[in-house]
Each structure stands twice: as structure tokens, then as C-alpha cells.
Tab-separated table of C-alpha atoms in Angstrom:
chain	number	residue	atom	x	y	z
A	186	MET	CA	108.869	117.553	29.883
A	187	GLU	CA	110.579	114.629	31.605
A	188	ASN	CA	111.385	112.957	28.285
A	189	ASN	CA	113.086	116.125	27.061
A	190	ASN	CA	114.887	116.824	30.353
A	191	ILE	CA	113.136	120.163	30.956
A	192	ASP	CA	113.746	121.749	34.348
A	193	ILE	CA	111.615	124.508	35.846
A	194	LEU	CA	114.251	127.007	36.942
A	195	GLY	CA	111.952	129.292	38.888
A	196	LEU	CA	108.368	129.304	40.119
A	197	ALA	CA	107.159	132.069	42.380
A	198	GLU	CA	104.586	134.685	43.210
A	199	THR	CA	106.407	137.753	41.972
A	200	SER	CA	106.127	141.469	42.629
A	201	LEU	CA	106.171	142.276	38.895
A	202	ASN	CA	103.332	144.034	37.169
A	203	ALA	CA	102.623	143.707	33.443
A	204	ASN	CA	105.116	146.376	32.314
A	205	THR	CA	108.049	145.339	34.498
A	206	SER	CA	107.438	141.688	33.618
A	207	LYS	CA	107.900	142.485	29.913
A	208	ILE	CA	111.150	144.331	30.638
A	209	PHE	CA	112.429	141.383	32.689
A	210	ALA	CA	111.446	138.875	29.976
A	211	LYS	CA	113.325	140.879	27.347
A	212	SER	CA	116.492	141.063	29.479
A	213	ILE	CA	116.733	137.258	29.664
A	214	SER	CA	115.454	136.491	26.174
A	215	ASP	CA	118.886	135.346	24.948
A	216	CYS	CA	118.836	132.204	27.100
A	217	TYR	CA	115.394	131.770	28.676
A	218	VAL	CA	111.689	132.124	27.989
A	219	LEU	CA	109.386	133.496	30.693
A	220	TYR	CA	105.863	132.113	31.059
A	221	SER	CA	103.769	134.089	33.522
A	222	SER	CA	100.307	135.205	34.511
A	223	GLU	CA	100.555	138.960	34.882
A	224	GLY	CA	98.367	141.365	36.822
A	225	GLU	CA	98.069	145.101	36.778
A	226	LYS	CA	98.901	145.218	40.482
A	227	LYS	CA	102.124	144.010	42.034
A	228	GLY	CA	102.057	140.593	43.665
A	229	LEU	CA	99.570	138.995	41.256
A	230	GLY	CA	101.987	137.487	38.734
A	231	VAL	CA	103.032	133.829	38.770
A	232	GLY	CA	105.630	132.556	36.335
A	233	PHE	CA	108.505	130.229	35.568
A	234	LEU	CA	111.675	130.255	33.454
A	235	ILE	CA	112.578	127.609	30.922
A	236	LYS	CA	115.662	127.131	28.772
A	237	LYS	CA	115.162	128.541	25.297
A	238	GLU	CA	116.150	125.358	23.475
A	239	TYR	CA	113.339	123.463	25.248
A	240	ASP	CA	110.657	126.057	24.519
A	241	LYS	CA	109.438	124.139	21.481
A	242	TYR	CA	108.303	121.279	23.723
A	243	VAL	CA	105.960	123.478	25.763
A	244	GLN	CA	102.437	122.914	24.414
A	245	SER	CA	100.608	125.547	26.447
A	246	PHE	CA	100.773	127.594	29.620
A	247	GLN	CA	97.675	127.851	31.762
A	248	HIS	CA	97.026	130.247	34.612
A	249	PHE	CA	96.613	128.476	37.918
A	250	ASN	CA	96.535	128.968	41.644
A	251	ASN	CA	99.617	127.507	43.262
A	252	HIS	CA	98.107	125.269	45.965
A	253	TYR	CA	100.574	122.404	45.549
A	254	ILE	CA	104.319	122.009	45.970
A	255	TRP	CA	105.943	119.259	43.944
A	256	VAL	CA	109.284	117.798	44.989
A	257	ASN	CA	111.251	114.825	43.752
A	258	ALA	CA	112.077	111.805	45.905
A	259	ASP	CA	115.643	112.897	46.713
A	260	THR	CA	114.470	116.259	48.064
A	261	LEU	CA	111.696	114.586	50.042
A	262	ILE	CA	114.201	112.254	51.695
A	263	SER	CA	116.358	115.265	52.573
A	264	THR	CA	113.444	116.880	54.459
A	265	PHE	CA	113.403	116.432	58.195
A	266	ASP	CA	111.039	119.227	59.268
A	267	SER	CA	108.205	121.198	57.628
A	268	LYS	CA	105.144	123.138	58.761
A	269	ILE	CA	102.613	125.761	57.635
A	270	LEU	CA	103.040	129.249	59.099
A	271	ASP	CA	100.683	132.205	59.227
A	272	VAL	CA	101.525	135.060	56.878
A	273	ASN	CA	102.481	138.441	58.281
A	274	PRO	CA	99.328	140.645	58.069
A	275	SER	CA	101.351	143.363	56.327
A	276	ILE	CA	101.828	141.038	53.347
A	277	LYS	CA	98.736	140.906	51.136
A	278	THR	CA	98.407	137.427	49.667
A	279	ASP	CA	95.962	134.540	49.677
A	280	HIS	CA	98.742	131.977	50.141
A	281	HIS	CA	100.188	130.351	53.247
A	282	ILE	CA	103.881	130.164	54.045
A	283	ILE	CA	105.349	126.677	53.856
A	284	TYR	CA	108.331	126.260	56.180
A	285	ILE	CA	110.645	123.452	55.118
A	286	GLU	CA	114.036	122.503	56.539
A	287	LEU	CA	116.451	120.481	54.425
A	288	LEU	CA	119.842	118.877	54.824
A	289	TYR	CA	121.282	121.683	52.748
A	290	GLU	CA	124.820	120.260	52.648
A	291	GLU	CA	123.518	117.352	50.579
A	292	LEU	CA	121.686	119.637	48.107
A	293	PHE	CA	123.788	122.759	47.682
A	294	TYR	CA	127.513	123.157	47.276
A	295	THR	CA	129.539	126.332	47.619
A	296	LYS	CA	131.329	127.199	44.398
A	297	THR	CA	134.959	128.035	45.054
A	298	ASP	CA	137.839	128.963	42.847
A	299	PRO	CA	139.963	125.942	41.921
A	300	LYS	CA	143.158	125.763	43.916
A	301	LEU	CA	146.098	123.444	43.660
A	302	ARG	CA	146.064	121.209	46.707
A	303	LYS	CA	149.358	120.054	48.071
A	304	ASN	CA	149.599	116.381	48.813
A	305	PRO	CA	151.682	116.286	51.997
A	306	SER	CA	154.214	113.481	52.141
A	307	ARG	CA	156.524	112.236	54.860
A	308	THR	CA	159.266	109.658	55.079
A	309	ILE	CA	158.671	106.779	57.482
A	310	TYR	CA	161.802	104.969	58.677
A	311	SER	CA	162.018	101.355	59.834
A	312	TYR	CA	164.862	101.136	62.369
A	313	LYS	CA	164.325	97.498	63.354
A	314	ASN	CA	166.219	96.379	60.225
A	315	MET	CA	169.360	98.361	61.105
A	316	LYS	CA	172.527	96.332	61.686
A	317	ALA	CA	175.891	97.417	63.038
A	318	GLU	CA	178.064	96.687	59.984
A	319	GLU	CA	176.442	94.025	57.783
A	320	GLY	CA	173.389	93.951	55.568
A	321	GLU	CA	171.799	96.486	53.252
A	322	TRP	CA	170.836	98.782	56.134
A	323	ASN	CA	173.733	99.302	58.577
A	324	ARG	CA	175.155	102.003	60.843
A	325	LYS	CA	178.653	101.819	59.361
A	326	ASN	CA	177.558	103.059	55.937
A	327	TYR	CA	175.221	105.582	57.580
A	328	ASN	CA	178.115	107.218	59.465
A	329	LYS	CA	180.553	106.846	56.557
A	330	ASP	CA	178.288	108.799	54.191
A	331	ILE	CA	177.864	111.553	56.798
A	332	THR	CA	181.630	111.813	57.358
A	333	ASP	CA	182.420	111.819	53.624
A	334	ALA	CA	179.845	114.548	52.962
A	335	LEU	CA	181.140	116.745	55.803
A	336	GLU	CA	184.709	116.408	54.497
A	337	ASN	CA	183.606	117.651	51.068
A	338	THR	CA	185.350	120.878	50.100
A	339	SER	CA	182.021	122.667	49.593
A	340	ILE	CA	181.075	122.036	53.256
A	341	LYS	CA	184.231	121.124	55.205
A	342	LEU	CA	182.452	121.048	58.572
A	343	THR	CA	184.620	120.277	61.635
A	344	PRO	CA	184.068	120.766	65.396
A	345	ASN	CA	186.596	123.635	65.468
A	346	GLN	CA	184.835	125.481	62.647
A	347	ILE	CA	181.521	125.057	64.435
A	348	ARG	CA	182.981	126.432	67.689
A	349	ASP	CA	184.024	129.593	65.793
A	350	ILE	CA	180.418	130.468	64.882
A	351	GLN	CA	179.622	133.985	66.133
A	352	SER	CA	176.150	134.818	64.734
A	353	ILE	CA	172.711	133.271	64.474
A	354	ALA	CA	172.783	133.544	60.674
A	355	GLU	CA	175.989	131.507	60.485
A	356	LEU	CA	174.580	129.001	62.972
A	357	ASN	CA	171.505	128.473	60.781
A	358	GLN	CA	173.654	128.099	57.662
A	359	ARG	CA	175.991	125.515	59.191
A	360	TRP	CA	173.167	123.606	60.874
A	361	ASN	CA	171.227	123.383	57.593
A	362	GLN	CA	174.295	121.819	55.974
A	363	PHE	CA	174.635	119.273	58.791
A	364	GLN	CA	170.884	118.583	58.791
A	365	ASN	CA	170.773	117.895	55.031
A	366	VAL	CA	173.776	115.575	55.260
A	367	ILE	CA	172.105	113.544	58.041
A	368	LEU	CA	168.784	113.225	56.198
A	369	ASN	CA	170.429	112.301	52.884
A	370	SER	CA	172.433	109.546	54.557
A	371	ALA	CA	169.361	108.336	56.481
A	372	LYS	CA	167.274	108.016	53.309
A	373	LYS	CA	170.067	106.021	51.684
A	374	ASN	CA	171.106	103.743	54.556
A	375	ILE	CA	167.958	103.358	56.711
A	376	LYS	CA	164.995	101.421	55.328
A	377	ASN	CA	162.176	103.864	54.623
A	378	ARG	CA	159.057	104.471	52.594
A	379	LEU	CA	157.278	107.601	51.424
A	380	SER	CA	153.774	108.154	52.749
A	381	LYS	CA	151.630	110.442	50.586
A	382	LYS	CA	148.331	109.927	52.376
A	383	PRO	CA	146.999	113.395	53.218
A	384	ALA	CA	145.657	114.218	56.618
A	385	LYS	CA	141.886	113.896	56.654
A	386	ARG	CA	139.286	115.024	59.099
A	387	HIS	CA	137.034	112.109	59.979
A	388	HIS	CA	133.256	112.453	59.680
A	389	SER	CA	131.485	109.630	61.493
A	390	VAL	CA	128.570	109.557	59.007
A	391	ARG	CA	130.080	110.536	55.651
A	392	ASP	CA	133.047	108.211	56.253
A	393	SER	CA	130.890	105.319	57.483
A	394	GLN	CA	130.281	101.931	55.884
A	395	LEU	CA	126.688	103.044	55.274
A	396	HIS	CA	127.768	105.938	53.053
A	397	HIS	CA	130.244	103.681	51.242
A	398	ASP	CA	127.473	101.171	50.493
A	399	ILE	CA	125.208	103.945	49.167
A	400	THR	CA	128.001	105.074	46.852
A	401	THR	CA	128.472	101.483	45.659
A	402	LEU	CA	124.774	101.060	44.842
A	403	LYS	CA	124.646	104.410	43.020
A	404	GLY	CA	127.663	103.291	41.001
A	405	MET	CA	125.846	100.089	39.987
A	406	ILE	CA	122.786	102.048	38.823
A	407	THR	CA	124.950	104.485	36.857
A	408	LYS	CA	126.823	101.630	35.163
A	409	SER	CA	123.544	99.935	34.234
A	410	LYS	CA	122.404	103.149	32.527
A	411	ASN	CA	125.737	103.662	30.768
A	412	THR	CA	125.704	100.100	29.395
A	413	ASN	CA	122.037	100.436	28.289
A	414	VAL	CA	120.870	97.373	30.219
A	415	ASP	CA	117.069	97.041	29.972
A	416	PHE	CA	115.861	94.954	32.909
A	417	ASP	CA	112.364	94.751	31.368
A	418	ASP	CA	113.663	93.134	28.180
A	419	ARG	CA	112.588	89.451	28.207
A	420	SER	CA	114.279	88.528	24.939
A	421	ALA	CA	117.207	86.119	24.908
A	422	ASN	CA	119.643	88.912	24.106
A	423	GLY	CA	118.149	91.135	26.830
A	424	ILE	CA	118.388	88.409	29.479
A	425	LYS	CA	121.983	87.749	28.402
A	426	LYS	CA	122.876	91.420	28.969
A	427	ILE	CA	121.218	91.369	32.392
A	428	ILE	CA	123.130	88.247	33.442
A	429	GLU	CA	126.417	89.734	32.187
A	430	PHE	CA	125.773	92.873	34.232
A	431	THR	CA	124.787	91.078	37.464
A	432	THR	CA	127.768	88.707	37.266
A	433	ARG	CA	130.300	91.358	36.239
A	434	LYS	CA	133.235	91.257	38.661
A	435	HIS	CA	135.095	94.249	40.038
A	436	THR	CA	138.051	94.596	42.397
A	437	HIS	CA	137.838	96.507	45.688
A	438	HIS	CA	140.609	98.698	47.080
A	439	ASP	CA	141.450	95.937	49.581
A	440	GLY	CA	142.031	93.431	46.762
A	441	SER	CA	138.806	91.420	47.174
A	442	ILE	CA	136.793	90.538	44.057
A	443	ASN	CA	132.973	90.453	43.932
A	444	ASP	CA	130.307	90.539	41.253
A	445	ASN	CA	127.369	92.957	41.361
A	446	ARG	CA	124.936	90.268	42.501
A	447	THR	CA	127.109	89.176	45.426
A	448	GLU	CA	127.826	92.809	46.311
A	449	LEU	CA	124.101	93.609	46.548
A	450	SER	CA	123.448	90.522	48.694
A	451	THR	CA	126.325	91.447	51.014
A	452	ILE	CA	125.070	95.026	51.440
A	453	MET	CA	121.491	93.884	52.142
A	454	SER	CA	122.738	91.363	54.692
A	455	ARG	CA	125.026	93.944	56.346
A	456	HIS	CA	122.091	96.291	56.963
A	457	ASN	CA	119.584	93.567	57.930
A	458	ILE	CA	117.423	94.044	54.830
A	459	ALA	CA	115.334	90.955	54.121
A	460	TYR	CA	116.289	89.216	50.894
A	461	THR	CA	116.373	85.804	49.265
A	462	ASN	CA	119.617	84.986	47.556
A	463	ASN	CA	117.895	82.633	45.099
A	464	ASN	CA	115.466	85.394	44.173
A	465	ILE	CA	118.332	87.716	43.257
A	466	ARG	CA	120.194	84.902	41.509
A	467	ASN	CA	117.328	83.390	39.498
A	468	LYS	CA	114.978	86.316	38.833
A	469	THR	CA	117.443	88.678	37.230
A	470	SER	CA	114.647	91.041	36.184
A	471	ASN	CA	114.107	91.867	39.873
A	472	PHE	CA	117.736	92.931	40.307
A	473	LEU	CA	117.171	96.596	39.422
A	474	HIS	CA	114.091	96.781	41.661
A	475	LYS	CA	116.063	95.322	44.590
A	476	LEU	CA	118.909	97.698	43.825
A	477	GLN	CA	116.692	100.781	43.841
A	478	SER	CA	114.641	99.780	46.890
A	479	THR	CA	117.807	98.977	48.869
A	480	LEU	CA	119.310	102.327	47.878
A	481	ALA	CA	116.160	104.176	49.007
A	482	THR	CA	116.230	102.347	52.364
A	483	LEU	CA	119.902	103.092	52.961
A	484	GLU	CA	119.523	106.753	51.953
A	485	ALA	CA	116.647	107.188	54.406
A	486	LYS	CA	118.794	105.603	57.110
A	487	PHE	CA	121.760	107.775	56.134
A	488	TYR	CA	119.814	111.048	56.295
A	489	HIS	CA	118.398	110.064	59.678
A	490	GLU	CA	121.876	109.316	61.047
A	491	TYR	CA	123.189	112.499	59.432
A	492	TYR	CA	120.496	114.550	61.159
A	493	GLU	CA	121.116	112.835	64.522
A	494	TYR	CA	124.858	113.392	64.189
A	495	HIS	CA	124.457	117.108	63.448
A	496	LYS	CA	121.969	117.389	66.293
A	497	TRP	CA	124.522	115.778	68.608
A	498	LEU	CA	127.237	118.124	67.317
A	499	ILE	CA	125.107	121.183	68.017
A	500	GLU	CA	124.271	119.968	71.514
A	501	SER	CA	127.910	119.159	72.272
A	502	PHE	CA	129.050	122.608	71.089
A	503	VAL	CA	126.352	124.268	73.188
A	504	ASP	CA	127.413	122.236	76.234
A	505	GLU	CA	131.044	123.148	75.592
A	506	ARG	CA	130.185	126.836	75.325
A	507	ASN	CA	128.147	126.682	78.542
A	508	ASP	CA	131.040	124.959	80.270
A	509	ASN	CA	133.452	127.599	78.959
A	510	TYR	CA	131.115	130.298	80.284
A	511	LYS	CA	131.761	128.937	83.775
A	512	ASN	CA	135.364	127.754	83.542
A	513	ASP	CA	137.033	129.406	80.528
A	514	LYS	CA	135.466	132.760	79.674
A	515	LYS	CA	138.337	133.722	77.376
A	516	LYS	CA	137.728	130.737	75.121
A	517	MET	CA	133.973	131.408	75.145
A	518	ILE	CA	134.429	135.048	74.094
A	519	ASN	CA	136.894	134.067	71.349
A	520	SER	CA	134.374	131.531	70.062
A	521	ILE	CA	131.373	133.890	70.123
A	522	THR	CA	133.254	136.732	68.451
A	523	GLU	CA	134.939	134.293	66.021
A	524	LYS	CA	138.258	135.829	66.929
A	525	HIS	CA	141.189	134.713	64.806
A	526	ILE	CA	144.504	134.189	66.589
A	527	LYS	CA	147.113	136.254	64.784
A	528	SER	CA	150.871	136.406	65.191
A	529	ILE	CA	153.252	139.201	64.272
A	530	THR	CA	156.710	138.545	62.817
A	531	ILE	CA	159.239	141.372	62.982
A	532	ASN	CA	162.005	140.859	60.419
A	533	LYS	CA	163.194	144.456	60.041
A	534	VAL	CA	163.315	147.542	62.248
A	535	TYR	CA	163.578	151.158	61.098
A	536	CYS	CA	164.592	153.706	63.721
A	537	ASN	CA	166.020	157.187	64.067
A	538	ASP	CA	169.156	157.349	66.201
A	539	ASN	CA	170.704	160.799	66.760
A	540	ASP	CA	168.979	162.183	63.647
A	541	GLU	CA	170.324	159.278	61.592
A	542	ASP	CA	167.877	156.900	59.893
A	543	ILE	CA	168.961	153.277	60.297
A	544	LEU	CA	167.337	150.128	58.895
A	545	TYR	CA	168.147	146.932	60.829
A	546	THR	CA	167.661	143.598	59.015
A	547	ASP	CA	170.033	141.275	60.877
A	548	VAL	CA	168.069	138.900	63.122
A	549	GLN	CA	170.092	139.663	66.253
A	550	ASP	CA	169.962	143.443	65.660
A	551	VAL	CA	166.203	143.284	65.098
A	552	GLN	CA	165.719	141.431	68.391
A	553	GLU	CA	167.878	143.925	70.288
A	554	GLN	CA	166.128	146.971	68.813
A	555	THR	CA	162.683	145.448	69.391
A	556	ASN	CA	163.549	144.699	73.013
A	557	LEU	CA	164.904	148.230	73.451
A	558	HIS	CA	161.750	149.727	71.938
A	559	PHE	CA	159.399	147.941	74.320
A	560	GLN	CA	161.559	148.945	77.276
A	561	ARG	CA	161.175	152.611	76.360
A	562	VAL	CA	157.712	152.679	74.799
A	563	ALA	CA	155.982	153.473	78.106
A	564	GLY	CA	158.412	156.262	78.921
A	565	ALA	CA	160.479	154.390	81.525
A	566	ILE	CA	164.168	153.657	80.943
A	567	ASN	CA	166.048	150.993	82.864
A	568	THR	CA	168.818	152.541	84.957
A	569	GLU	CA	171.094	151.493	87.766
A	570	LYS	CA	169.238	151.338	91.072
A	571	ASN	CA	170.612	152.138	94.534
A	572	MET	CA	169.173	149.521	96.865
A	573	ASN	CA	169.677	151.822	99.876
A	574	ASP	CA	166.881	153.948	98.422
A	575	HIS	CA	164.567	150.922	98.532
A	576	PRO	CA	164.959	149.321	101.979
A	577	ASP	CA	161.909	147.109	101.478
A	578	TRP	CA	163.682	145.271	98.651
A	579	ILE	CA	167.065	144.792	100.330
A	580	ARG	CA	166.034	141.538	101.988
A	581	GLN	CA	164.850	140.101	98.662
A	582	TYR	CA	168.310	140.568	97.119
A	583	THR	CA	170.292	139.389	100.142
A	584	PRO	CA	171.913	135.931	99.645
A	585	GLN	CA	170.006	133.197	101.489
A	586	ASP	CA	172.017	131.165	103.992
A	587	HIS	CA	170.071	127.934	103.443
A	588	ILE	CA	170.968	127.805	99.710
A	589	ASN	CA	174.322	126.278	98.766
A	590	ASP	CA	175.682	128.524	95.999
A	591	ILE	CA	178.045	125.770	94.807
A	592	ILE	CA	175.163	124.142	92.909
A	593	TYR	CA	175.223	127.055	90.424
A	594	THR	CA	178.964	126.834	89.722
A	595	ASP	CA	178.722	124.509	86.703
A	596	LEU	CA	175.320	125.673	85.504
A	597	LEU	CA	176.653	127.399	82.349
A	598	ASN	CA	179.492	124.978	81.665
A	599	TYR	CA	179.410	122.871	78.514
A	600	PRO	CA	178.335	119.247	78.940
A	601	THR	CA	181.212	116.870	78.334
A	602	LEU	CA	181.137	114.752	75.190
A	603	GLU	CA	180.736	111.603	77.298
A	604	ASP	CA	177.785	113.036	79.229
A	605	TRP	CA	176.193	114.208	75.994
A	606	ILE	CA	176.488	110.775	74.337
A	607	GLU	CA	174.984	109.161	77.444
A	608	THR	CA	172.069	111.609	77.293
A	609	ILE	CA	171.486	110.805	73.613
A	610	ASN	CA	171.546	107.058	74.253
A	611	ASN	CA	168.917	107.413	76.996
A	612	LEU	CA	166.423	109.109	74.685
A	613	PRO	CA	163.234	107.090	73.952
A	614	ASN	CA	162.657	105.315	70.648
A	615	ASP	CA	159.694	105.438	68.261
A	616	LYS	CA	159.059	109.156	68.734
A	617	ALA	CA	158.025	111.499	65.930
A	618	SER	CA	160.747	113.797	64.645
A	619	GLY	CA	160.370	117.548	65.004
A	620	PRO	CA	160.640	120.239	62.299
A	621	SER	CA	164.232	119.188	61.580
A	622	GLY	CA	163.118	115.725	60.439
A	623	ILE	CA	165.913	114.145	62.531
A	624	SER	CA	164.721	111.405	64.881
A	625	TYR	CA	166.273	110.215	68.142
A	626	GLU	CA	167.331	106.963	66.453
A	627	MET	CA	169.362	108.875	63.850
A	628	LEU	CA	171.272	110.605	66.659
A	629	LYS	CA	171.838	107.338	68.516
A	630	TYR	CA	173.412	105.772	65.401
A	631	PHE	CA	176.170	108.455	65.292
A	632	ASN	CA	179.739	107.284	65.786
A	633	ILE	CA	182.131	109.264	68.004
A	634	ILE	CA	183.166	111.589	65.129
A	635	ASN	CA	179.640	112.636	64.237
A	636	GLN	CA	178.663	112.860	67.912
A	637	SER	CA	181.511	115.340	68.457
A	638	ILE	CA	180.210	117.519	65.596
A	639	PHE	CA	176.700	117.455	67.045
A	640	HIS	CA	178.144	118.234	70.498
A	641	ALA	CA	179.940	121.273	69.039
A	642	PHE	CA	176.595	122.634	67.802
A	643	ILE	CA	175.144	122.249	71.313
A	644	CYS	CA	178.030	124.237	72.810
A	645	VAL	CA	177.554	127.049	70.267
A	646	CYS	CA	173.836	127.182	71.069
A	647	ILE	CA	174.711	127.655	74.752
A	648	ASP	CA	177.108	130.490	73.849
A	649	LEU	CA	174.587	132.293	71.622
A	650	GLY	CA	171.600	131.545	73.835
A	651	THR	CA	169.526	130.298	70.919
A	652	ILE	CA	168.915	127.298	68.668
A	653	PRO	CA	168.759	126.939	64.854
A	654	ASP	CA	165.512	127.719	63.061
A	655	ALA	CA	164.925	124.097	62.085
């Protein structure tokens, strides 16, 4: 069966009697053949399925008592706990229950629908190469491109036009124009590179050097099979093929070059596996044996570390949950109930005002109507209050003598352009940009013209009491 790659797809003590077994066998007859020992009573049949194209290789099927469980080496390595359990008395059988626990993540994979994965990319800027006026990367060209783009007839963005903005929608539109102009000039005049490396969650075992070495050894074995290298062939041609395989060079991702023989020696040395370099070099027939034995050793070590890591994870999560039970009950309850945090976005409001149905879609109108709804939803309506009717609150609203009210005089005044530029220049460097993609360094490189445009946006935001979406 091994020579013809025959797999037993199922082997079990079934609950089928003779009649139902025949019906089942007929239903799968297009693809599989069922061999079974059938009994008149349920629970006496034992059988297995085999692919129909391999049926011709089956010489005979004998009835037997299943007192043995056969597993291959990979499954045996994946086992970290097993025991024999007593059978529930209500179940009539002469067999025992074998309890076996496997590292299931290494054996079974969840089939999911294929989805296109986005490869997130970001632009990384190098500001240390920026010069004032000279060189390939300079502030003069950076500001010139911004000014030229803003003077374009399709944009024509000036401080006075910005000050005339009256709505949030117009603010977002104008800011998006200014934002795109800044980023386009930055990509052209500030040294940068595009990083396409996706974010990756680190797994201390699967991402370890040990797992990488196991993958390397498996790759060597696969290549030896694909190239039909026979390590037991002692002919001149066979030895030549073995030497070519062991001395075949390949390049690593870091640029280093090694042959298979050196790679195996390095891996064995890294994991303190006893070896003799001359033995690997001179007795090429032993190369495959060393390769397979080293792989088995590393896999056993990997599964042990994998089990210990998952055991540590479970213990740490239990400790965290116990700690949350004492100090953060909300987080504990959310974790136990697997509660998903959801957010609600209101982008339109439909209401009935004086028997007239009105649909609000403007952002500002939606916010006003939503605020008005939640003020009235409980039945209370805000009205003017006479403080004389609430003597207990009079003292709370009486001006305090120890507070100098002059400090609030300029609270809502616009910052001057000079103060704003000073604030920008005092911002820290080497900080990640926010959703806008504009960094502090890009703002610091503005000349007085572009700073005045940015300052105009700040003043409008103070007037409207909001900021652009991005």
C-alpha cells in the first residue's frame, strides 16, 4: 500500500448494521470502496474507506479485532499527552477509549475562502539630507512647489479664501487640497523610500531560528527527492550526483552564500548536535542520514518548545483574567463574554417637524439634530432657569473673588502668526505622522507664505469649533 500511496481514510467501530452498511457503501461508490466486517446488530461493524483507483492493489480484507493504533512518526512527535480511559457503562463495547492530545495547529488547518490581502505601504522620509537652498533635497524647492500648486487656477488657495470658509464640508474640501499639495511636494523634494513590509504579529516559536532551521532541512530533503539523488548508489555516477547535491550553493535572504553541506554543519553546531565535519565531508552517503536525524531532533525540540510556549500563554491569560477579576471587572466580563466593541456612525437623520418629514444629510445638521434628540429623548427639555428658585445653586454660579477674570480675556482670540510659527518650530522631531500623513518636519520647513496659509486654517478651525477629517 505504501508503494502505491494508498491512504486509509477512515477506520472505526461503526453503528451500521448489514443493511445500512450496504446503503452507505452504494452512496459513496462513485469515489470510494468500503471494506467492512458487518454484524446483524449495531456497533459490531469495523471498516475503512479507500480511493476507488487504488482498489485494485488491495489483495484481501480480513476481519480483525482492533487492538492496535498505528500512527506515523510525524503524528507521534506531535503527541504530548495520551492515556487509556474507562468506557461509559451505557456504551456496550469490548474496547477501551484511547485519549490522545495533539498539537492540532500543526496537523489541521482551517479552510477559508481566498481573499485578496492588501499589502500596506508607507512612505518613510529622511530629513537629515534636507538643505536650505542647495542640493537635490532642499527647502526652497519644497516651498516653491507648494506655492505654485496653490496658485493653480483649479485650486487658487489664499489665506483670505480660507478665512471665508463657513461650513465643515468646505473646510474638509479645502484642507484636502492643501494636504495633497504638501504631500506631493514632500515626495518630490524630501528624500524618501516606500516601505511595503506588512505588519506581522510575532510568534516566539514559529518565528524562531529553530523553526527556520527546520524549514531549511525540509527544503534540502525535498530538493534531494525532486532531483532523484540516490544516497545508496555507490556507482561513480551516483557518487557524483551526491557530491553535486551536497556542494550545491544557494543564497540566503541576507546575501550570504552556503552549500548544503556547510548549511547542515552550521545548523548542527548551532543546536549543539554532535557531528564530525570530516564525516559529513568525506562520507557523502551519510549525508541523508545526518539530515534526517538532525531534522527529527529539531522537530522534537520544536514541539516541546511549542507546547511550553502555549502552556505559558494559557497560564499568563489565566493570571491576567484573575487580576482583572480583582482590579478590572469590566475587562474581565468583556473577555469572558467575548464582547465585541462596536461603534455607531450617524450620517443622516430623518425626523418629523410640525407634520413635515425632513431628511438631514449635512454633517453639521446631523450633529445638531442628534444632539437635540438626546436632549429630548428622556422627556426633559432644556429651558431657562430662574436661579432664585434654586437658592442652593446660587453660590455655585456666583463669581469667585480669588479668580482674576482677566486671564480669560484672550482665551478665544486667534494666535498671532508669529506665535504660531514659534509653536511649530518648538515641535519635536522624528515623530510619526498622524492620519494626514503630514509630519512636524514638513510644517517646520514652511516659508512665511505657506505658514500663513496653515495659520488661516487654524483660525477657521477655532471659528467652527472643529478640525478637518484627516
